[in-house]
Short mmCIF file of C-alpha atoms in Angstrom, two decimals:
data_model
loop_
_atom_site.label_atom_id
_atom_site.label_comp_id
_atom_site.label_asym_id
_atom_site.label_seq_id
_atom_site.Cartn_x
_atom_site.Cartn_y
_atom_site.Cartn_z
CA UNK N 1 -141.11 -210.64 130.43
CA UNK N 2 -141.12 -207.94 127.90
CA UNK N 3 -140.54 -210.77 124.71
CA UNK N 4 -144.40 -211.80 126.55
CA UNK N 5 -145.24 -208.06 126.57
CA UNK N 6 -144.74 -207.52 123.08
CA UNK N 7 -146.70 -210.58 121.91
CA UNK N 8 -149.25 -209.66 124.01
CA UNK N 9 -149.47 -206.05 122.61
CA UNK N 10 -148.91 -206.76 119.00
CA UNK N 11 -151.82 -209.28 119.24
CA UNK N 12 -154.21 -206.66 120.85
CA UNK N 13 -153.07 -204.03 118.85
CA UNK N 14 -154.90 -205.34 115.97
CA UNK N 15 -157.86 -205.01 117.78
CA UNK N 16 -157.41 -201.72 119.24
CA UNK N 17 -157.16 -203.29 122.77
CA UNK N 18 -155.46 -201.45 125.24
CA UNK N 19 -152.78 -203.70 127.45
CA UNK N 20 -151.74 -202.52 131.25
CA UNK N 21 -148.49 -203.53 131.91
CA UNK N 22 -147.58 -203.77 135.77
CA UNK N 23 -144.23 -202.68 135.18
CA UNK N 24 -141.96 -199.72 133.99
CA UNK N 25 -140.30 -199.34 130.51
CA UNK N 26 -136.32 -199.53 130.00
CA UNK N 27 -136.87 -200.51 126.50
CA UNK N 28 -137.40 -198.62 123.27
CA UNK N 29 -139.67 -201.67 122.45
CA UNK N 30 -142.51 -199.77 120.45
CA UNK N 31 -145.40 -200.31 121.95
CA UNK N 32 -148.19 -197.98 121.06
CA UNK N 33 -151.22 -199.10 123.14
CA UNK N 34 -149.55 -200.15 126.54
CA UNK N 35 -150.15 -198.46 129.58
CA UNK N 36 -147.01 -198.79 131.03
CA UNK N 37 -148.35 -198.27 135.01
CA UNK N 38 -144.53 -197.81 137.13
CA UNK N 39 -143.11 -194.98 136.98
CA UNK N 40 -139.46 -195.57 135.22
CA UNK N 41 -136.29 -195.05 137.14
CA UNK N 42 -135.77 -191.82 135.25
CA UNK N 43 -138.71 -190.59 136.47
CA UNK N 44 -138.51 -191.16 139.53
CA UNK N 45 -134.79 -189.75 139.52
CA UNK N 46 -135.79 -186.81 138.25
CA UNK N 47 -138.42 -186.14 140.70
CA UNK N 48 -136.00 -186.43 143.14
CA UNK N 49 -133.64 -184.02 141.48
CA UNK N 50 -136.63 -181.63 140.90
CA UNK N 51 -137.24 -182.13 144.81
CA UNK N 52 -134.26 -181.01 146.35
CA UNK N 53 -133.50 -178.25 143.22
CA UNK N 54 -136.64 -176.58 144.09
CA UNK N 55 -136.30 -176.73 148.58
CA UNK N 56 -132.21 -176.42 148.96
CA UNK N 57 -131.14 -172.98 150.02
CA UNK N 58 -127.38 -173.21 151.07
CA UNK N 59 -126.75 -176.93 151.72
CA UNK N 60 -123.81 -178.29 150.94
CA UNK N 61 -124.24 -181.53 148.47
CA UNK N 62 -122.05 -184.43 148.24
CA UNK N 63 -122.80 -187.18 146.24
CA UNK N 64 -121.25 -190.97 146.84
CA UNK N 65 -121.58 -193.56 143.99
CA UNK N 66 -120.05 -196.63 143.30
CA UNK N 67 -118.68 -197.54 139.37
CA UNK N 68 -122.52 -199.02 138.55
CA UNK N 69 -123.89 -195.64 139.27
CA UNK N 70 -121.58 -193.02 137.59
CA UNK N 71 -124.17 -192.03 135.14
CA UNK N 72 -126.39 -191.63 138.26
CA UNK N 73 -123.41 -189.41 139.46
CA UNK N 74 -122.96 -187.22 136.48
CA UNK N 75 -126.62 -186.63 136.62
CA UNK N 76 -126.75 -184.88 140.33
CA UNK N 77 -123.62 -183.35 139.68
CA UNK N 78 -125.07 -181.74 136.26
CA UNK N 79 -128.17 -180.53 138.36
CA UNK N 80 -126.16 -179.23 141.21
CA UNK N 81 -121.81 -178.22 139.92
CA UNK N 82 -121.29 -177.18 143.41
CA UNK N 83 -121.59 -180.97 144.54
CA UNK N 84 -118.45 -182.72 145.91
CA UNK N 85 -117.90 -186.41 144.62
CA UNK N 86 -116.74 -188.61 147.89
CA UNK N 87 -115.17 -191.68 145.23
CA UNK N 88 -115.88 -195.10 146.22
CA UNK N 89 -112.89 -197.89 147.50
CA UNK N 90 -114.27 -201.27 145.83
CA UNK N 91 -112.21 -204.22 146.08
CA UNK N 92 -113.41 -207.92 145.20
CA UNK N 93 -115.02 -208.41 148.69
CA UNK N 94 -114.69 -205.07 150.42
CA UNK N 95 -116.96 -201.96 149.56
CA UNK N 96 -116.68 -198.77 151.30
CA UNK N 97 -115.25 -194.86 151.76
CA UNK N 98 -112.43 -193.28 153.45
CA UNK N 99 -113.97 -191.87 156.87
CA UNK N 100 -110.89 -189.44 157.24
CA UNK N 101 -111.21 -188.16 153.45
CA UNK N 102 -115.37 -187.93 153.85
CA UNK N 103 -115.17 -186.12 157.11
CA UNK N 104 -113.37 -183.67 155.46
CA UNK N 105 -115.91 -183.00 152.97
CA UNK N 106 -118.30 -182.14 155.75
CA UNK N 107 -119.58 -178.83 156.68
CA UNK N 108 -120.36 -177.02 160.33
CA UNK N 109 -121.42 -174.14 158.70
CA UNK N 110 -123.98 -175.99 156.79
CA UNK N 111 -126.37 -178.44 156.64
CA UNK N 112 -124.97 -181.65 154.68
CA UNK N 113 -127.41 -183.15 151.94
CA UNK N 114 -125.51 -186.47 150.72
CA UNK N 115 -126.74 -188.12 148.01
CA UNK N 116 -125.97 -192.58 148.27
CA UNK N 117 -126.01 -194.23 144.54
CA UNK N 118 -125.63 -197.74 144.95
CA UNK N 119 -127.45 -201.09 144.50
CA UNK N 120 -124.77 -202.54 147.32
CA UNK N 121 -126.10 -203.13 150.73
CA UNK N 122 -122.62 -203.29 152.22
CA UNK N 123 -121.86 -199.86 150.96
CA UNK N 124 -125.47 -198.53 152.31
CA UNK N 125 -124.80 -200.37 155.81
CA UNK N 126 -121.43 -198.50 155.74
CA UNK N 127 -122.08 -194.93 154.62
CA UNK N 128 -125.05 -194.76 156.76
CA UNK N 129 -123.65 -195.86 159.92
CA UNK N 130 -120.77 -193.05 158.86
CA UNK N 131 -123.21 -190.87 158.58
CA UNK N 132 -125.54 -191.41 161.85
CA UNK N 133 -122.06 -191.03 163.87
CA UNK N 134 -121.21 -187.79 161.63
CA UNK N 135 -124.28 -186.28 162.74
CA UNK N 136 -124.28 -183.98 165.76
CA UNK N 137 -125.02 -180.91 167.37
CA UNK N 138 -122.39 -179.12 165.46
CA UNK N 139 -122.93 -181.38 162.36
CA UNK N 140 -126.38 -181.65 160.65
CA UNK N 141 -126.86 -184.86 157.58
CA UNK N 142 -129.22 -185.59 155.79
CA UNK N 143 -129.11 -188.75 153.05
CA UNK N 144 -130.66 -188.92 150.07
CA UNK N 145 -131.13 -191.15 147.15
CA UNK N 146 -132.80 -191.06 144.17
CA UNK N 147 -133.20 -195.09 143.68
CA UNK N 148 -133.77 -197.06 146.59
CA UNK N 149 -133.86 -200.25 145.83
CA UNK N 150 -133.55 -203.77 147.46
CA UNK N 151 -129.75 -202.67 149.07
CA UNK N 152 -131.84 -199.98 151.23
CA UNK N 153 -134.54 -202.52 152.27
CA UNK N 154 -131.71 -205.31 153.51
CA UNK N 155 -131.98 -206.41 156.87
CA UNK N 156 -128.59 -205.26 157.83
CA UNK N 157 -129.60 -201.51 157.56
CA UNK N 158 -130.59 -199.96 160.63
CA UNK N 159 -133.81 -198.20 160.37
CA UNK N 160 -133.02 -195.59 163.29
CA UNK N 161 -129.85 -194.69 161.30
CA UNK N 162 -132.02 -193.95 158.25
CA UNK N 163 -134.51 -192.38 161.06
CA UNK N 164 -131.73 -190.06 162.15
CA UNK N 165 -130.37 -188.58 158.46
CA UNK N 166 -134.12 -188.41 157.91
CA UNK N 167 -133.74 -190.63 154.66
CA UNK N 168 -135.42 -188.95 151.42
CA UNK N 169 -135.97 -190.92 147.94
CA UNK N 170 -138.69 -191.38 145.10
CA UNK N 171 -141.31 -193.82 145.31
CA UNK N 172 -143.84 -195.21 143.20
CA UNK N 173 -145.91 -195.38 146.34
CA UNK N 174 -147.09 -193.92 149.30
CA UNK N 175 -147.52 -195.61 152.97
CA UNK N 176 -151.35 -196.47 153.27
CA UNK N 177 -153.44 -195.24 155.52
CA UNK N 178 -156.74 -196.64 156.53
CA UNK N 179 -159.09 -196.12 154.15
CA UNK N 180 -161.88 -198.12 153.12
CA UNK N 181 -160.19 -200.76 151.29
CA UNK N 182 -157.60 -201.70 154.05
CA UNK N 183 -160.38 -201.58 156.77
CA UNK N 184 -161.67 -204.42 154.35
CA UNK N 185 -159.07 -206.24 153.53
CA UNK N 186 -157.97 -206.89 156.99
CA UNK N 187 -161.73 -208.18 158.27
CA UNK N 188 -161.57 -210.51 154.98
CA UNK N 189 -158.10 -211.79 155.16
CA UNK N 190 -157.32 -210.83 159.24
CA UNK N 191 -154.01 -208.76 158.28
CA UNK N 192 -152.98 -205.40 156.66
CA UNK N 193 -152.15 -205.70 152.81
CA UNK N 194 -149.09 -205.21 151.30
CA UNK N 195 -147.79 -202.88 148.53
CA UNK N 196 -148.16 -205.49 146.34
CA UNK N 197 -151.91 -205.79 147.07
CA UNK N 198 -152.42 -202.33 147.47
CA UNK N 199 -151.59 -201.64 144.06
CA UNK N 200 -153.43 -204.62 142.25
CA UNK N 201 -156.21 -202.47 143.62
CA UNK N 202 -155.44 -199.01 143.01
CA UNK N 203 -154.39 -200.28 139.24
CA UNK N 204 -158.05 -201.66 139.10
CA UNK N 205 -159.75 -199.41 140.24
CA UNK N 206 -158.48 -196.79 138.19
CA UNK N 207 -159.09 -198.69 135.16
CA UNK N 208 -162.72 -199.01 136.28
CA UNK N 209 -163.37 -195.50 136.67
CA UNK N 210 -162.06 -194.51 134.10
CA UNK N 211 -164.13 -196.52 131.71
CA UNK N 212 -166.96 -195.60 134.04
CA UNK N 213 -166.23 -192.38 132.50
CA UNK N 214 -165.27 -192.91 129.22
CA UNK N 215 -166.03 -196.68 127.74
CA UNK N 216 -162.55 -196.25 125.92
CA UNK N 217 -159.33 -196.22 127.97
CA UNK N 218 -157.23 -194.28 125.19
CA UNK N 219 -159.76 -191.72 125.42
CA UNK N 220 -160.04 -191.97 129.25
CA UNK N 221 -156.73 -191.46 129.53
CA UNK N 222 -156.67 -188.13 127.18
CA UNK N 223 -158.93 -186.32 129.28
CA UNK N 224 -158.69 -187.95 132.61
CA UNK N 225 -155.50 -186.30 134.72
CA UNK N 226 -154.07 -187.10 137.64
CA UNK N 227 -155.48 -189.53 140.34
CA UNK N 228 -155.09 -191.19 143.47
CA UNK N 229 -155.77 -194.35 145.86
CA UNK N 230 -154.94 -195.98 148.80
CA UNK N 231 -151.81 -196.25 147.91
CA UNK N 232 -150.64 -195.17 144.41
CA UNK N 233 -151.10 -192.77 141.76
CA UNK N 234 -151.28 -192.71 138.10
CA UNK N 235 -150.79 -189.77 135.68
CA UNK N 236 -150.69 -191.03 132.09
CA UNK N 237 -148.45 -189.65 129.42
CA UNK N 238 -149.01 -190.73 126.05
CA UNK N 239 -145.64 -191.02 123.82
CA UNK N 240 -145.98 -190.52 120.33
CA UNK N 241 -144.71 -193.94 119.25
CA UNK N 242 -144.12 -196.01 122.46
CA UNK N 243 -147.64 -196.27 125.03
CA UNK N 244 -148.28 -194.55 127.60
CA UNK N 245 -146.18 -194.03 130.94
CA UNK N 246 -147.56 -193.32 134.36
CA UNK N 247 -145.06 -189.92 135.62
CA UNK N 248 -146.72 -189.71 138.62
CA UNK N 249 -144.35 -190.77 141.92
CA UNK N 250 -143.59 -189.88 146.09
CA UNK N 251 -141.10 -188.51 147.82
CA UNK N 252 -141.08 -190.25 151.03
CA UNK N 253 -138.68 -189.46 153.81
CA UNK N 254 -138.02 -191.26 157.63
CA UNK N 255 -138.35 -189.49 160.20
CA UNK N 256 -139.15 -190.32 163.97
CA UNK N 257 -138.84 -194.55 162.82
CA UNK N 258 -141.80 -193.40 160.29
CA UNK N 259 -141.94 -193.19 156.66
CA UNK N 260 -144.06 -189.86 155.69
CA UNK N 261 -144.66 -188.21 152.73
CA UNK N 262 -143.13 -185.04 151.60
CA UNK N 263 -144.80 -182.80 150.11
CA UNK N 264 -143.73 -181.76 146.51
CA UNK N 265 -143.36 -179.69 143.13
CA UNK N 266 -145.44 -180.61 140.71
#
């Protein structure tokens, strides 16, 4: 996919023709006149981070993380040193944590923020079923992550759990409401779109304008700030040698079996 990327934008380059890519960077390809239009997982990580930095009073922050995620780890526990690291047990077929040693990381006096770094459905299953049964009257948890990825969307994970720890991470987008385009799209096609067609629009439409307002995208993109759709948004950075790279993410959070959005530091 990027090989295709590169040929794509080494070819238009010559021509000065700007290329939207429909994914995120995690190369150091060099790549001076792609729009790269999803936000990258550092990003979004650090949104997070900037999130719960800039509303935690008191809480008392524990952070679980299997071996994939230790540089996930070291990042949290850089922002926040007072965080407690609840280690992992991962055998070949077996992932989980010691109840009796996490329970004892656990405050009454405080409200528990726990951060869940893993790409391992088993281990999300597990920690947040520990978790919903943690949480009581005398014991308020909250979970947190700052990727959520395909092991937080598996079937096995019970949505009221995630309901009940009222479930915060980045996104790249929003829920959609019902604008103008959805009413649309559902008397054309008879059902609600998904993200996926959500954002072919938004992306479109934000080219569109923008060379409604300036017929040159590079230029567009200088002047043009922030802005939002249906369901995305898109704040261009340019980097000196490497494109441009949409910073501009969610934090989302569950909360009575709904997905809202939070509102946020810019």
């Amino acid at each position: 996919q990027l090989e295709s990327l590169q040929e794509v934008a080494v070819q238009a380059a010559k021509f000065e023709v700007p290329v939207i890519a429909p994914l995120a960077s995690e190369s150091d390809l060099s790549l001076d006149n792609v729009f790269f239009s999803v936000p990258a997982d550092e990003v979004l990580r650090k949104r997070m981070l900037d999130y719960v930095e800039a509303t935690k009073t008191d809480q008392n922050i524990i952070v679980i993380s299997d071996s994939k995620n230790d540089s996930t780890r070291a990042a949290i526990t850089k922002r926040f040193p007072v965080a407690k690291y609840m280690p992992v047990l991962e055998e070949e077929e077996n992932i989980a944590v010691d109840i009796e040693m996490f329970t004892g990381l656990l405050s009454i006096e405080k409200e528990n923020w726990v951060f869940l770094e893993t790409d391992n459905f088993k281990l999300v299953s597990s920690v947040s079923s520990i978790l919903n049964s943690a949480s009581s009257d005398t014991t308020n948890v909250r979970m947190f992550t700052t990727n959520k990825n395909r092991a937080f969307e598996n079937d096995v994970i019970s949505g009221s759990h995630l309901s009940i720890l009222k479930f915060t991470y980045p996104s790249i987008d929003k829920e959609m409401g019902n604008d103008s385009f959805v009413r649309k799209y559902r008397r054309r096609f008879g059902n609600t779109p998904d993200k996926y067609a959500v954002r072919g629009f938004d992306l479109t439409l934000d080219l569109l304008l923008k060379l409604a307002y300036k017929n040159d995208l590079f230029g567009a993109s200088d002047i043009v700030g922030l802005t939002e759709y249906s369901g995305n948004k898109f704040d261009y950075t340019k980097d000196i040698t490497s494109g441009y790279f949409n910073m501009a993410s969610y934090i989302m959070m569950y909360e009575n079996m709904r997905i809202i959005r939070l509102k946020q530091q810019q």
